[in-house]
PDB file of C-alpha atoms and ligand atoms in Angstrom:
ATOM      1  CA  MET N   1      17.854  -8.329  -4.386  1.00 93.00           C
ATOM      2  CA  LYS N   2      14.480  -7.829  -5.976  1.00 97.00           C
ATOM      3  CA  PRO N   3      14.079  -4.405  -7.654  1.00 98.00           C
ATOM      4  CA  VAL N   4      10.819  -2.893  -6.410  1.00 98.00           C
ATOM      5  CA  ILE N   5       8.833   0.292  -6.808  1.00 98.00           C
ATOM      6  CA  LEU N   6       6.544   1.095  -3.893  1.00 98.00           C
ATOM      7  CA  ASP N   7       3.479   3.096  -4.928  1.00 98.00           C
ATOM      8  CA  VAL N   8       2.153   4.779  -1.783  1.00 98.00           C
ATOM      9  CA  ASP N   9      -0.443   7.219  -0.447  1.00 98.00           C
ATOM     10  CA  THR N  10       1.401   7.789   2.817  1.00 98.00           C
ATOM     11  CA  GLY N  11      -0.652   7.221   5.359  1.00 97.00           C
ATOM     12  CA  ILE N  12       0.360   5.561   8.647  1.00 97.00           C
ATOM     13  CA  ASP N  13       0.416   1.958   7.445  1.00 97.00           C
ATOM     14  CA  ASP N  14       2.103   3.119   4.221  1.00 98.00           C
ATOM     15  CA  ALA N  15       4.804   4.693   6.406  1.00 97.00           C
ATOM     16  CA  LEU N  16       5.249   1.371   8.212  1.00 97.00           C
ATOM     17  CA  ALA N  17       5.431  -0.414   4.854  1.00 98.00           C
ATOM     18  CA  ILE N  18       8.093   2.003   3.592  1.00 98.00           C
ATOM     19  CA  PHE N  19      10.140   1.608   6.775  1.00 96.00           C
ATOM     20  CA  TYR N  20       9.825  -2.201   6.536  1.00 97.00           C
ATOM     21  CA  ALA N  21      10.774  -2.288   2.835  1.00 98.00           C
ATOM     22  CA  LEU N  22      13.763  -0.015   3.344  1.00 97.00           C
ATOM     23  CA  HIS N  23      15.000  -2.339   6.099  1.00 96.00           C
ATOM     24  CA  SER N  24      14.552  -5.530   4.081  1.00 98.00           C
ATOM     25  CA  PRO N  25      17.780  -6.626   2.360  1.00 97.00           C
ATOM     26  CA  GLU N  26      15.812  -8.884  -0.026  1.00 98.00           C
ATOM     27  CA  LEU N  27      14.361  -5.753  -1.672  1.00 98.00           C
ATOM     28  CA  ASP N  28      16.098  -3.063  -3.679  1.00 98.00           C
ATOM     29  CA  VAL N  29      13.626  -0.156  -3.493  1.00 98.00           C
ATOM     30  CA  ILE N  30      14.570   1.774  -6.624  1.00 98.00           C
ATOM     31  CA  GLY N  31      11.928   4.447  -6.152  1.00 98.00           C
ATOM     32  CA  LEU N  32       8.753   5.451  -4.381  1.00 98.00           C
ATOM     33  CA  THR N  33       5.839   6.796  -6.369  1.00 98.00           C
ATOM     34  CA  THR N  34       3.085   8.748  -4.650  1.00 98.00           C
ATOM     35  CA  CYS N  35      -0.644   8.993  -5.136  1.00 98.00           C
ATOM     36  CA  PHE N  36      -3.443  10.960  -3.465  1.00 97.00           C
ATOM     37  CA  GLY N  37      -5.520   8.753  -1.168  1.00 97.00           C
ATOM     38  CA  ASN N  38      -4.962   8.864   2.554  1.00 96.00           C
ATOM     39  CA  ASN N  39      -4.474  12.595   2.020  1.00 96.00           C
ATOM     40  CA  THR N  40      -3.879  15.066  -0.812  1.00 96.00           C
ATOM     41  CA  ILE N  41      -0.995  14.386  -3.193  1.00 97.00           C
ATOM     42  CA  GLU N  42       0.931  17.294  -1.613  1.00 97.00           C
ATOM     43  CA  LYS N  43       0.692  15.727   1.839  1.00 96.00           C
ATOM     44  CA  THR N  44       1.226  12.099   0.777  1.00 98.00           C
ATOM     45  CA  THR N  45       4.335  13.156  -1.178  1.00 98.00           C
ATOM     46  CA  ARG N  46       5.680  15.215   1.709  1.00 98.00           C
ATOM     47  CA  ASN N  47       4.987  12.355   4.102  1.00 97.00           C
ATOM     48  CA  THR N  48       6.814   9.926   1.829  1.00 98.00           C
ATOM     49  CA  LEU N  49       9.856  12.209   1.641  1.00 98.00           C
ATOM     50  CA  VAL N  50       9.901  12.591   5.425  1.00 96.00           C
ATOM     51  CA  ILE N  51       9.580   8.867   6.083  1.00 96.00           C
ATOM     52  CA  VAL N  52      12.386   7.974   3.665  1.00 97.00           C
ATOM     53  CA  GLU N  53      14.571  10.525   5.400  1.00 95.00           C
ATOM     54  CA  MET N  54      13.629   9.276   8.868  1.00 92.00           C
ATOM     55  CA  ALA N  55      14.604   5.780   7.734  1.00 92.00           C
ATOM     56  CA  GLY N  56      18.037   7.215   6.900  1.00 92.00           C
ATOM     57  CA  LYS N  57      17.749   6.434   3.166  1.00 95.00           C
ATOM     58  CA  SER N  58      17.949   8.505  -0.007  1.00 95.00           C
ATOM     59  CA  VAL N  59      15.608   6.613  -2.334  1.00 98.00           C
ATOM     60  CA  PRO N  60      14.066   8.972  -4.919  1.00 98.00           C
ATOM     61  CA  VAL N  61      10.386   9.927  -4.622  1.00 98.00           C
ATOM     62  CA  TYR N  62       8.200  10.625  -7.683  1.00 98.00           C
ATOM     63  CA  LYS N  63       4.946  12.557  -7.339  1.00 98.00           C
ATOM     64  CA  GLY N  64       1.942  11.053  -9.082  1.00 98.00           C
ATOM     65  CA  ALA N  65      -1.835  11.318  -9.415  1.00 98.00           C
ATOM     66  CA  ASP N  66      -3.718  14.015  -7.529  1.00 97.00           C
ATOM     67  CA  GLN N  67      -7.221  12.691  -8.209  1.00 97.00           C
ATOM     68  CA  PRO N  68      -9.082   9.618  -9.462  1.00 97.00           C
ATOM     69  CA  LEU N  69      -9.066   8.785 -13.187  1.00 97.00           C
ATOM     70  CA  ASN N  70     -12.515  10.154 -13.918  1.00 93.00           C
ATOM     71  CA  ARG N  71     -14.443  11.094 -10.822  1.00 91.00           C
ATOM     72  CA  GLU N  72     -14.252  13.522  -7.913  1.00 87.00           C
ATOM     73  CA  THR N  73     -12.251  12.623  -4.801  1.00 84.00           C
ATOM     74  CA  ARG N  74     -14.869  11.411  -2.302  1.00 79.00           C
ATOM     75  CA  HIS N  75     -12.921  10.152   0.658  1.00 76.00           C
ATOM     76  CA  ILE N  76      -9.964  11.530   2.667  1.00 86.00           C
ATOM     77  CA  PRO N  77      -9.681   9.350   5.808  1.00 88.00           C
ATOM     78  CA  THR N  78      -8.255  11.890   8.280  1.00 89.00           C
ATOM     79  CA  HIS N  79     -10.106  10.025  11.059  1.00 86.00           C
ATOM     80  CA  VAL N  80      -7.817   7.026  10.434  1.00 87.00           C
ATOM     81  CA  HIS N  81      -4.495   8.653   9.515  1.00 89.00           C
ATOM     82  CA  GLY N  82      -4.762  12.143  11.081  1.00 87.00           C
ATOM     83  CA  ASP N  83      -5.081  15.579   9.465  1.00 89.00           C
ATOM     84  CA  ASP N  84      -1.534  15.343   8.138  1.00 91.00           C
ATOM     85  CA  GLY N  85      -1.764  11.646   7.214  1.00 92.00           C
ATOM     86  CA  LEU N  86       0.808  10.663   9.851  1.00 94.00           C
ATOM     87  CA  GLY N  87      -1.194  10.693  13.064  1.00 91.00           C
ATOM     88  CA  ASN N  88      -0.587  14.406  13.799  1.00 91.00           C
ATOM     89  CA  CYS N  89       2.821  13.588  15.326  1.00 87.00           C
ATOM     90  CA  PRO N  90       5.414  16.375  15.308  1.00 84.00           C
ATOM     91  CA  ILE N  91       7.690  15.734  12.337  1.00 86.00           C
ATOM     92  CA  PRO N  92      10.290  17.857  10.558  1.00 88.00           C
ATOM     93  CA  GLU N  93       9.814  19.126   7.026  1.00 92.00           C
ATOM     94  CA  PRO N  94      11.706  17.010   4.481  1.00 95.00           C
ATOM     95  CA  SER N  95      15.025  18.398   3.334  1.00 96.00           C
ATOM     96  CA  ARG N  96      14.668  16.860  -0.146  1.00 96.00           C
ATOM     97  CA  GLU N  97      12.043  17.349  -2.827  1.00 97.00           C
ATOM     98  CA  ALA N  98      10.307  14.954  -5.170  1.00 98.00           C
ATOM     99  CA  GLU N  99      12.073  14.291  -8.478  1.00 98.00           C
ATOM    100  CA  ASP N 100      11.009  16.213 -11.583  1.00 98.00           C
ATOM    101  CA  GLU N 101       9.872  13.099 -13.438  1.00 98.00           C
ATOM    102  CA  HIS N 102       6.189  12.167 -12.974  1.00 98.00           C
ATOM    103  CA  ALA N 103       5.457   8.905 -11.125  1.00 98.00           C
ATOM    104  CA  VAL N 104       3.686   7.448 -14.169  1.00 98.00           C
ATOM    105  CA  ASP N 105       6.663   8.154 -16.433  1.00 98.00           C
ATOM    106  CA  PHE N 106       9.076   6.740 -13.865  1.00 98.00           C
ATOM    107  CA  ILE N 107       7.115   3.466 -13.722  1.00 98.00           C
ATOM    108  CA  ILE N 108       6.968   3.209 -17.526  1.00 98.00           C
ATOM    109  CA  ARG N 109      10.667   3.989 -17.928  1.00 98.00           C
ATOM    110  CA  GLN N 110      11.849   1.533 -15.282  1.00 98.00           C
ATOM    111  CA  VAL N 111       9.705  -1.328 -16.568  1.00 98.00           C
ATOM    112  CA  LYS N 112      10.961  -0.759 -20.126  1.00 98.00           C
ATOM    113  CA  GLU N 113      14.582  -0.456 -19.039  1.00 98.00           C
ATOM    114  CA  ARG N 114      14.416  -3.624 -16.914  1.00 98.00           C
ATOM    115  CA  PRO N 115      11.943  -5.971 -18.633  1.00 98.00           C
ATOM    116  CA  ASN N 116      10.569  -8.769 -16.425  1.00 98.00           C
ATOM    117  CA  GLU N 117      12.552  -7.547 -13.421  1.00 98.00           C
ATOM    118  CA  ILE N 118      10.402  -4.955 -11.671  1.00 98.00           C
ATOM    119  CA  THR N 119       7.985  -5.777  -8.873  1.00 98.00           C
ATOM    120  CA  LEU N 120       5.500  -2.946  -8.339  1.00 98.00           C
ATOM    121  CA  ILE N 121       3.792  -2.775  -4.951  1.00 98.00           C
ATOM    122  CA  PRO N 122       0.823  -0.393  -5.053  1.00 98.00           C
ATOM    123  CA  VAL N 123      -0.565   0.212  -1.557  1.00 98.00           C
ATOM    124  CA  GLY N 124      -2.855   3.128  -2.381  1.00 98.00           C
ATOM    125  CA  PRO N 125      -5.448   3.858  -5.085  1.00 98.00           C
ATOM    126  CA  LEU N 126      -4.434   2.282  -8.406  1.00 98.00           C
ATOM    127  CA  THR N 127      -4.455   5.550 -10.347  1.00 98.00           C
ATOM    128  CA  ASN N 128      -0.733   5.732 -11.206  1.00 98.00           C
ATOM    129  CA  LEU N 129      -0.630   2.154 -12.471  1.00 98.00           C
ATOM    130  CA  ALA N 130      -3.831   2.618 -14.485  1.00 98.00           C
ATOM    131  CA  GLN N 131      -2.411   5.752 -16.088  1.00 98.00           C
ATOM    132  CA  ALA N 132       0.868   3.977 -16.834  1.00 98.00           C
ATOM    133  CA  ILE N 133      -0.797   1.091 -18.676  1.00 98.00           C
ATOM    134  CA  GLU N 134      -3.140   3.462 -20.510  1.00 98.00           C
ATOM    135  CA  LYS N 135      -0.207   5.568 -21.675  1.00 98.00           C
ATOM    136  CA  ALA N 136       2.125   2.647 -22.482  1.00 98.00           C
ATOM    137  CA  PRO N 137       0.144  -0.625 -22.763  1.00 98.00           C
ATOM    138  CA  GLU N 138       3.275  -2.322 -24.096  1.00 98.00           C
ATOM    139  CA  ILE N 139       4.622  -2.451 -20.513  1.00 98.00           C
ATOM    140  CA  ILE N 140       1.879  -4.885 -19.376  1.00 98.00           C
ATOM    141  CA  PRO N 141       3.871  -8.071 -20.180  1.00 98.00           C
ATOM    142  CA  LEU N 142       7.108  -6.521 -18.897  1.00 98.00           C
ATOM    143  CA  PHE N 143       6.341  -6.453 -15.150  1.00 98.00           C
ATOM    144  CA  LYS N 144       7.710  -9.274 -13.014  1.00 98.00           C
ATOM    145  CA  GLU N 145       4.882  -8.952 -10.510  1.00 98.00           C
ATOM    146  CA  VAL N 146       2.334  -6.440  -9.220  1.00 98.00           C
ATOM    147  CA  ILE N 147       1.480  -6.957  -5.546  1.00 98.00           C
ATOM    148  CA  ILE N 148      -1.591  -4.882  -4.756  1.00 98.00           C
ATOM    149  CA  MET N 149      -2.830  -3.996  -1.281  1.00 98.00           C
ATOM    150  CA  GLY N 150      -6.484  -3.541  -2.034  1.00 98.00           C
ATOM    151  CA  GLY N 151      -9.832  -5.227  -2.281  1.00 98.00           C
ATOM    152  CA  ALA N 152     -12.040  -7.330  -0.062  1.00 98.00           C
ATOM    153  CA  VAL N 153     -12.704 -10.381  -2.187  1.00 98.00           C
ATOM    154  CA  PHE N 154     -14.433 -12.808   0.179  1.00 98.00           C
ATOM    155  CA  VAL N 155     -14.888 -10.523   3.205  1.00 98.00           C
ATOM    156  CA  PRO N 156     -16.734  -7.236   3.932  1.00 97.00           C
ATOM    157  CA  GLY N 157     -15.212  -3.875   3.047  1.00 97.00           C
ATOM    158  CA  ASN N 158     -13.786  -1.259   5.380  1.00 96.00           C
ATOM    159  CA  VAL N 159     -14.921   2.016   3.837  1.00 95.00           C
ATOM    160  CA  THR N 160     -18.369   0.717   2.908  1.00 96.00           C
ATOM    161  CA  PRO N 161     -19.862  -2.686   3.788  1.00 97.00           C
ATOM    162  CA  HIS N 162     -18.788  -3.810   0.287  1.00 97.00           C
ATOM    163  CA  SER N 163     -15.588  -1.979  -0.547  1.00 97.00           C
ATOM    164  CA  GLU N 164     -12.013  -1.630   0.580  1.00 98.00           C
ATOM    165  CA  ALA N 165     -10.613   1.923   0.702  1.00 97.00           C
ATOM    166  CA  ASN N 166      -7.937   1.765  -2.040  1.00 98.00           C
ATOM    167  CA  ILE N 167     -10.337   0.283  -4.586  1.00 98.00           C
ATOM    168  CA  TYR N 168     -13.252   2.510  -3.534  1.00 97.00           C
ATOM    169  CA  THR N 169     -11.099   5.633  -3.886  1.00 97.00           C
ATOM    170  CA  ASP N 170     -10.528   5.041  -7.615  1.00 97.00           C
ATOM    171  CA  PRO N 171     -12.695   2.127  -8.796  1.00 98.00           C
ATOM    172  CA  GLU N 172     -12.234   2.878 -12.501  1.00 98.00           C
ATOM    173  CA  ALA N 173      -8.458   2.668 -12.108  1.00 98.00           C
ATOM    174  CA  ALA N 174      -8.821  -0.620 -10.225  1.00 98.00           C
ATOM    175  CA  ALA N 175     -11.154  -2.035 -12.885  1.00 98.00           C
ATOM    176  CA  LEU N 176      -8.646  -1.198 -15.602  1.00 98.00           C
ATOM    177  CA  VAL N 177      -5.778  -2.774 -13.683  1.00 98.00           C
ATOM    178  CA  PHE N 178      -7.683  -5.968 -12.798  1.00 98.00           C
ATOM    179  CA  ALA N 179      -8.758  -6.413 -16.434  1.00 98.00           C
ATOM    180  CA  SER N 180      -5.291  -5.734 -17.862  1.00 98.00           C
ATOM    181  CA  GLY N 181      -3.635  -9.162 -17.679  1.00 98.00           C
ATOM    182  CA  LEU N 182      -0.852  -7.865 -15.413  1.00 98.00           C
ATOM    183  CA  PRO N 183       0.701 -10.563 -13.146  1.00 98.00           C
ATOM    184  CA  ILE N 184      -1.274  -9.450 -10.083  1.00 98.00           C
ATOM    185  CA  THR N 185      -1.277 -10.712  -6.499  1.00 98.00           C
ATOM    186  CA  VAL N 186      -4.134  -9.280  -4.430  1.00 98.00           C
ATOM    187  CA  VAL N 187      -3.318  -8.672  -0.778  1.00 98.00           C
ATOM    188  CA  GLY N 188      -6.785  -7.634   0.348  1.00 98.00           C
ATOM    189  CA  LEU N 189      -8.706  -7.377   3.598  1.00 98.00           C
ATOM    190  CA  ASP N 190      -9.139 -11.169   3.311  1.00 98.00           C
ATOM    191  CA  VAL N 191      -5.630 -11.453   4.745  1.00 98.00           C
ATOM    192  CA  THR N 192      -4.739  -8.005   6.084  1.00 98.00           C
ATOM    193  CA  MET N 193      -7.570  -8.044   8.641  1.00 98.00           C
ATOM    194  CA  LYS N 194      -6.006 -11.245  10.003  1.00 98.00           C
ATOM    195  CA  THR N 195      -2.649  -9.502  10.310  1.00 98.00           C
ATOM    196  CA  LEU N 196      -3.035  -7.302  13.361  1.00 97.00           C
ATOM    197  CA  LEU N 197      -0.383  -5.492  15.335  1.00 97.00           C
ATOM    198  CA  PRO N 198      -1.563  -6.147  18.923  1.00 96.00           C
ATOM    199  CA  GLN N 199      -1.908  -3.181  21.315  1.00 94.00           C
ATOM    200  CA  THR N 200       0.414  -4.870  23.811  1.00 93.00           C
ATOM    201  CA  VAL N 201       3.161  -5.232  21.198  1.00 94.00           C
ATOM    202  CA  LEU N 202       2.810  -1.579  20.227  1.00 94.00           C
ATOM    203  CA  ALA N 203       3.141  -0.495  23.863  1.00 92.00           C
ATOM    204  CA  ASP N 204       6.328  -2.544  24.102  1.00 90.00           C
ATOM    205  CA  TRP N 205       7.628  -1.024  20.867  1.00 90.00           C
ATOM    206  CA  GLN N 206       6.935   2.513  22.132  1.00 89.00           C
ATOM    207  CA  GLU N 207       8.951   1.726  25.218  1.00 88.00           C
ATOM    208  CA  LYS N 208      11.808  -0.364  23.877  1.00 85.00           C
ATOM    209  CA  GLY N 209      12.251   0.577  20.208  1.00 83.00           C
ATOM    210  CA  THR N 210      15.329   2.346  18.882  1.00 85.00           C
ATOM    211  CA  GLU N 211      15.182   6.131  18.720  1.00 80.00           C
ATOM    212  CA  GLU N 212      14.568   5.859  14.963  1.00 79.00           C
ATOM    213  CA  SER N 213      11.761   3.336  15.284  1.00 84.00           C
ATOM    214  CA  ARG N 214       9.936   4.912  18.250  1.00 86.00           C
ATOM    215  CA  PHE N 215       8.537   7.651  16.018  1.00 86.00           C
ATOM    216  CA  PHE N 216       6.853   4.936  13.951  1.00 89.00           C
ATOM    217  CA  ALA N 217       5.402   3.389  17.082  1.00 90.00           C
ATOM    218  CA  ASP N 218       4.039   6.758  18.284  1.00 89.00           C
ATOM    219  CA  MET N 219       2.500   7.445  14.896  1.00 92.00           C
ATOM    220  CA  THR N 220       0.910   3.990  14.909  1.00 95.00           C
ATOM    221  CA  HIS N 221      -0.736   4.760  18.254  1.00 93.00           C
ATOM    222  CA  TYR N 222      -3.103   7.180  16.454  1.00 93.00           C
ATOM    223  CA  TYR N 223      -4.037   4.506  13.912  1.00 95.00           C
ATOM    224  CA  MET N 224      -4.491   1.956  16.707  1.00 95.00           C
ATOM    225  CA  GLN N 225      -6.976   4.266  18.459  1.00 94.00           C
ATOM    226  CA  ALA N 226      -8.945   4.646  15.224  1.00 94.00           C
ATOM    227  CA  TYR N 227      -9.248   0.847  14.974  1.00 94.00           C
ATOM    228  CA  GLU N 228     -10.462   0.611  18.557  1.00 93.00           C
ATOM    229  CA  THR N 229     -13.096   3.287  17.808  1.00 93.00           C
ATOM    230  CA  PHE N 230     -14.510   1.547  14.687  1.00 91.00           C
ATOM    231  CA  LEU N 231     -14.094  -2.004  15.892  1.00 93.00           C
ATOM    232  CA  PRO N 232     -14.259  -1.921  19.699  1.00 93.00           C
ATOM    233  CA  GLY N 233     -12.414  -4.808  21.296  1.00 91.00           C
ATOM    234  CA  ILE N 234     -10.322  -5.623  18.200  1.00 94.00           C
ATOM    235  CA  GLY N 235      -7.172  -5.232  20.313  1.00 93.00           C
ATOM    236  CA  GLY N 236      -4.910  -4.138  17.471  1.00 95.00           C
ATOM    237  CA  CYS N 237      -4.597  -2.431  14.080  1.00 97.00           C
ATOM    238  CA  ALA N 238      -4.299  -4.000  10.643  1.00 97.00           C
ATOM    239  CA  LEU N 239      -0.893  -4.072   8.950  1.00 98.00           C
ATOM    240  CA  HIS N 240      -2.427  -3.708   5.473  1.00 98.00           C
ATOM    241  CA  ASP N 241       0.399  -2.117   3.507  1.00 98.00           C
ATOM    242  CA  PRO N 242       3.259  -3.849   5.369  1.00 98.00           C
ATOM    243  CA  LEU N 243       1.756  -7.227   4.462  1.00 98.00           C
ATOM    244  CA  ALA N 244       1.996  -6.392   0.738  1.00 98.00           C
ATOM    245  CA  VAL N 245       5.700  -5.685   1.278  1.00 98.00           C
ATOM    246  CA  GLY N 246       5.944  -8.917   3.289  1.00 98.00           C
ATOM    247  CA  VAL N 247       4.555 -10.895   0.341  1.00 98.00           C
ATOM    248  CA  ALA N 248       7.288  -9.392  -1.867  1.00 98.00           C
ATOM    249  CA  VAL N 249       9.929 -10.428   0.683  1.00 98.00           C
ATOM    250  CA  ASN N 250       8.519 -13.908   1.267  1.00 98.00           C
ATOM    251  CA  PRO N 251       5.565 -15.193  -0.805  1.00 98.00           C
ATOM    252  CA  ASP N 252       5.213 -18.103   1.639  1.00 98.00           C
ATOM    253  CA  PHE N 253       3.574 -15.788   4.180  1.00 98.00           C
ATOM    254  CA  VAL N 254       0.338 -16.227   2.210  1.00 98.00           C
ATOM    255  CA  ARG N 255      -1.731 -18.837   0.406  1.00 98.00           C
ATOM    256  CA  LYS N 256      -3.085 -17.771  -2.992  1.00 98.00           C
ATOM    257  CA  GLU N 257      -5.922 -18.845  -5.248  1.00 98.00           C
ATOM    258  CA  SER N 258      -6.469 -18.015  -8.904  1.00 98.00           C
ATOM    259  CA  TRP N 259      -9.667 -16.025  -9.584  1.00 98.00           C
ATOM    260  CA  HIS N 260     -11.077 -13.651 -12.148  1.00 98.00           C
ATOM    261  CA  VAL N 261     -11.802 -10.417 -10.244  1.00 98.00           C
ATOM    262  CA  LYS N 262     -13.880  -7.519 -11.463  1.00 98.00           C
ATOM    263  CA  VAL N 263     -14.686  -4.211  -9.811  1.00 98.00           C
ATOM    264  CA  ILE N 264     -18.221  -2.838  -9.424  1.00 98.00           C
ATOM    265  CA  LEU N 265     -18.364   0.727 -10.747  1.00 98.00           C
ATOM    266  CA  GLU N 266     -21.894   1.862  -9.915  1.00 96.00           C
ATOM    267  CA  GLY N 267     -24.470   1.898  -7.152  1.00 96.00           C
ATOM    268  CA  GLU N 268     -24.071   1.131  -3.486  1.00 96.00           C
ATOM    269  CA  GLU N 269     -21.572  -1.667  -4.197  1.00 97.00           C
ATOM    270  CA  THR N 270     -19.157   0.693  -5.992  1.00 97.00           C
ATOM    271  CA  GLY N 271     -15.595  -0.468  -5.364  1.00 97.00           C
ATOM    272  CA  LYS N 272     -16.559  -4.048  -4.512  1.00 98.00           C
ATOM    273  CA  THR N 273     -14.127  -6.682  -5.832  1.00 98.00           C
ATOM    274  CA  VAL N 274     -16.097  -9.668  -7.109  1.00 98.00           C
ATOM    275  CA  ALA N 275     -14.402 -13.009  -7.808  1.00 98.00           C
ATOM    276  CA  SER N 276     -15.588 -15.659 -10.212  1.00 97.00           C
ATOM    277  CA  PRO N 277     -13.957 -18.958 -11.216  1.00 96.00           C
ATOM    278  CA  ALA N 278     -14.802 -18.342 -14.874  1.00 95.00           C
ATOM    279  CA  GLY N 279     -13.458 -15.513 -16.965  1.00 95.00           C
ATOM    280  CA  GLU N 280     -10.051 -14.169 -17.876  1.00 97.00           C
ATOM    281  CA  PRO N 281      -7.643 -12.738 -16.923  1.00 98.00           C
ATOM    282  CA  LYS N 282      -7.018 -14.435 -13.606  1.00 98.00           C
ATOM    283  CA  VAL N 283      -5.278 -12.797 -10.637  1.00 98.00           C
ATOM    284  CA  GLN N 284      -3.761 -14.439  -7.558  1.00 98.00           C
ATOM    285  CA  VAL N 285      -5.971 -13.682  -4.552  1.00 98.00           C
ATOM    286  CA  CYS N 286      -4.411 -14.145  -1.113  1.00 98.00           C
ATOM    287  CA  THR N 287      -6.879 -16.126   0.970  1.00 98.00           C
ATOM    288  CA  ASP N 288      -4.849 -17.071   4.014  1.00 98.00           C
ATOM    289  CA  VAL N 289      -1.815 -15.756   5.876  1.00 98.00           C
ATOM    290  CA  GLN N 290       0.671 -17.008   8.448  1.00 98.00           C
ATOM    291  CA  ALA N 291      -0.070 -13.965  10.555  1.00 98.00           C
ATOM    292  CA  GLU N 292       2.235 -14.698  13.488  1.00 97.00           C
ATOM    293  CA  THR N 293       5.200 -15.583  11.298  1.00 98.00           C
ATOM    294  CA  PHE N 294       4.676 -12.396   9.320  1.00 98.00           C
ATOM    295  CA  LEU N 295       4.292 -10.260  12.454  1.00 98.00           C
ATOM    296  CA  ASP N 296       7.536 -11.620  13.898  1.00 97.00           C
ATOM    297  CA  HIS N 297       9.328 -10.901  10.637  1.00 98.00           C
ATOM    298  CA  PHE N 298       7.917  -7.366  10.401  1.00 97.00           C
ATOM    299  CA  LEU N 299       8.843  -6.566  14.002  1.00 95.00           C
ATOM    300  CA  GLY N 300      12.304  -8.051  13.549  1.00 94.00           C
ATOM    301  CA  ARG N 301      12.907  -5.583  10.729  1.00 94.00           C
ATOM    302  CA  VAL N 302      11.329  -2.415  12.146  1.00 90.00           C
ATOM    303  CA  LEU N 303      12.011  -2.558  15.871  1.00 86.00           C
TER     304      LEU N 303
HETATM  305  C1  BDR T 401      -5.796   0.687   2.767  1.00 88.69           C
HETATM  306  O1  BDR T 401      -6.429   1.967   2.820  1.00 88.69           O
HETATM  307  C2  BDR T 401      -5.538   2.935   3.293  1.00 88.69           C
HETATM  308  O2  BDR T 401      -6.179   3.775   4.210  1.00 88.69           O
HETATM  309  C3  BDR T 401      -4.401   2.188   3.933  1.00 88.69           C
HETATM  310  O3  BDR T 401      -3.195   2.912   3.816  1.00 88.69           O
HETATM  311  C4  BDR T 401      -4.355   0.904   3.172  1.00 88.69           C
HETATM  312  O4  BDR T 401      -3.568   1.027   2.010  1.00 88.69           O
HETATM  313  C5  BDR T 401      -6.549  -0.282   3.662  1.00 88.69           C
HETATM  314  O5  BDR T 401      -7.863  -0.425   3.227  1.00 88.69           O
HETATM  315 CA1   CA T 402      -2.080   2.928   1.728  1.00 88.69          CA
END
């Protein structure tokens, strides 16, 4: 089992990613760290606690960053994830609370205690990871892998024509992380926009899923409608964050290329991820995905 920390801004597709990870025997989810992003840190942390509980697990949750490294929060996508971040579905309050330890300290401690073992999967803004490597740069060579859902390297953005939401939300954090030399795999819109959950499959899931999984299908309906509004005729919604988990479970779902990636920090292209063949450090950019194989695997685990 691969020890992983999932860094989330829960969020509908984050919730699906958590549910998928917690039902994947290849992964040992040792903790979830939370970040602001799809909602405030209070709501993303509460949502994470609720989802873990709904999945019937007791993995600890660590609350993290409540704002970008050094700018104001500009973007809370309630139109995509609902006012509560989970599609405004009726859900209970969590019975547990977040741990006392801060997310950043939890990441630092785990990586130091288990050198070259931990896979970190950030699927929200990169603020917690940036703070961790600023506070303890000695952990940079101690990660096994960092699988980031974020960026739009060779394709258009989703929050602006240039930028993907997680990078746009805290571009300075992303710039620091991409320049750090961490062993990064980038699961960006290049592959996640090819990894759609079709409307017909969701309808089937809502009807036939287990009692536990039907909540996730109902929640996803909200997200599906948002996709149909922005991209009429798309016929599905993107499984962004679940694909990052999928790459941790089975790297063969994707094809990767080695590129130097930097993040634009100013002007109308703020948050754009720009690849060049020259320059160091290199990161592994996912450029293609076996979308159907992944979708079957995801559904096999969550249905
Ligand atoms: C990313 O942005 C968030 O809204 C989603 O949860 C996902 O992590 C997609 O651009
Ligand atoms: Ca997310």
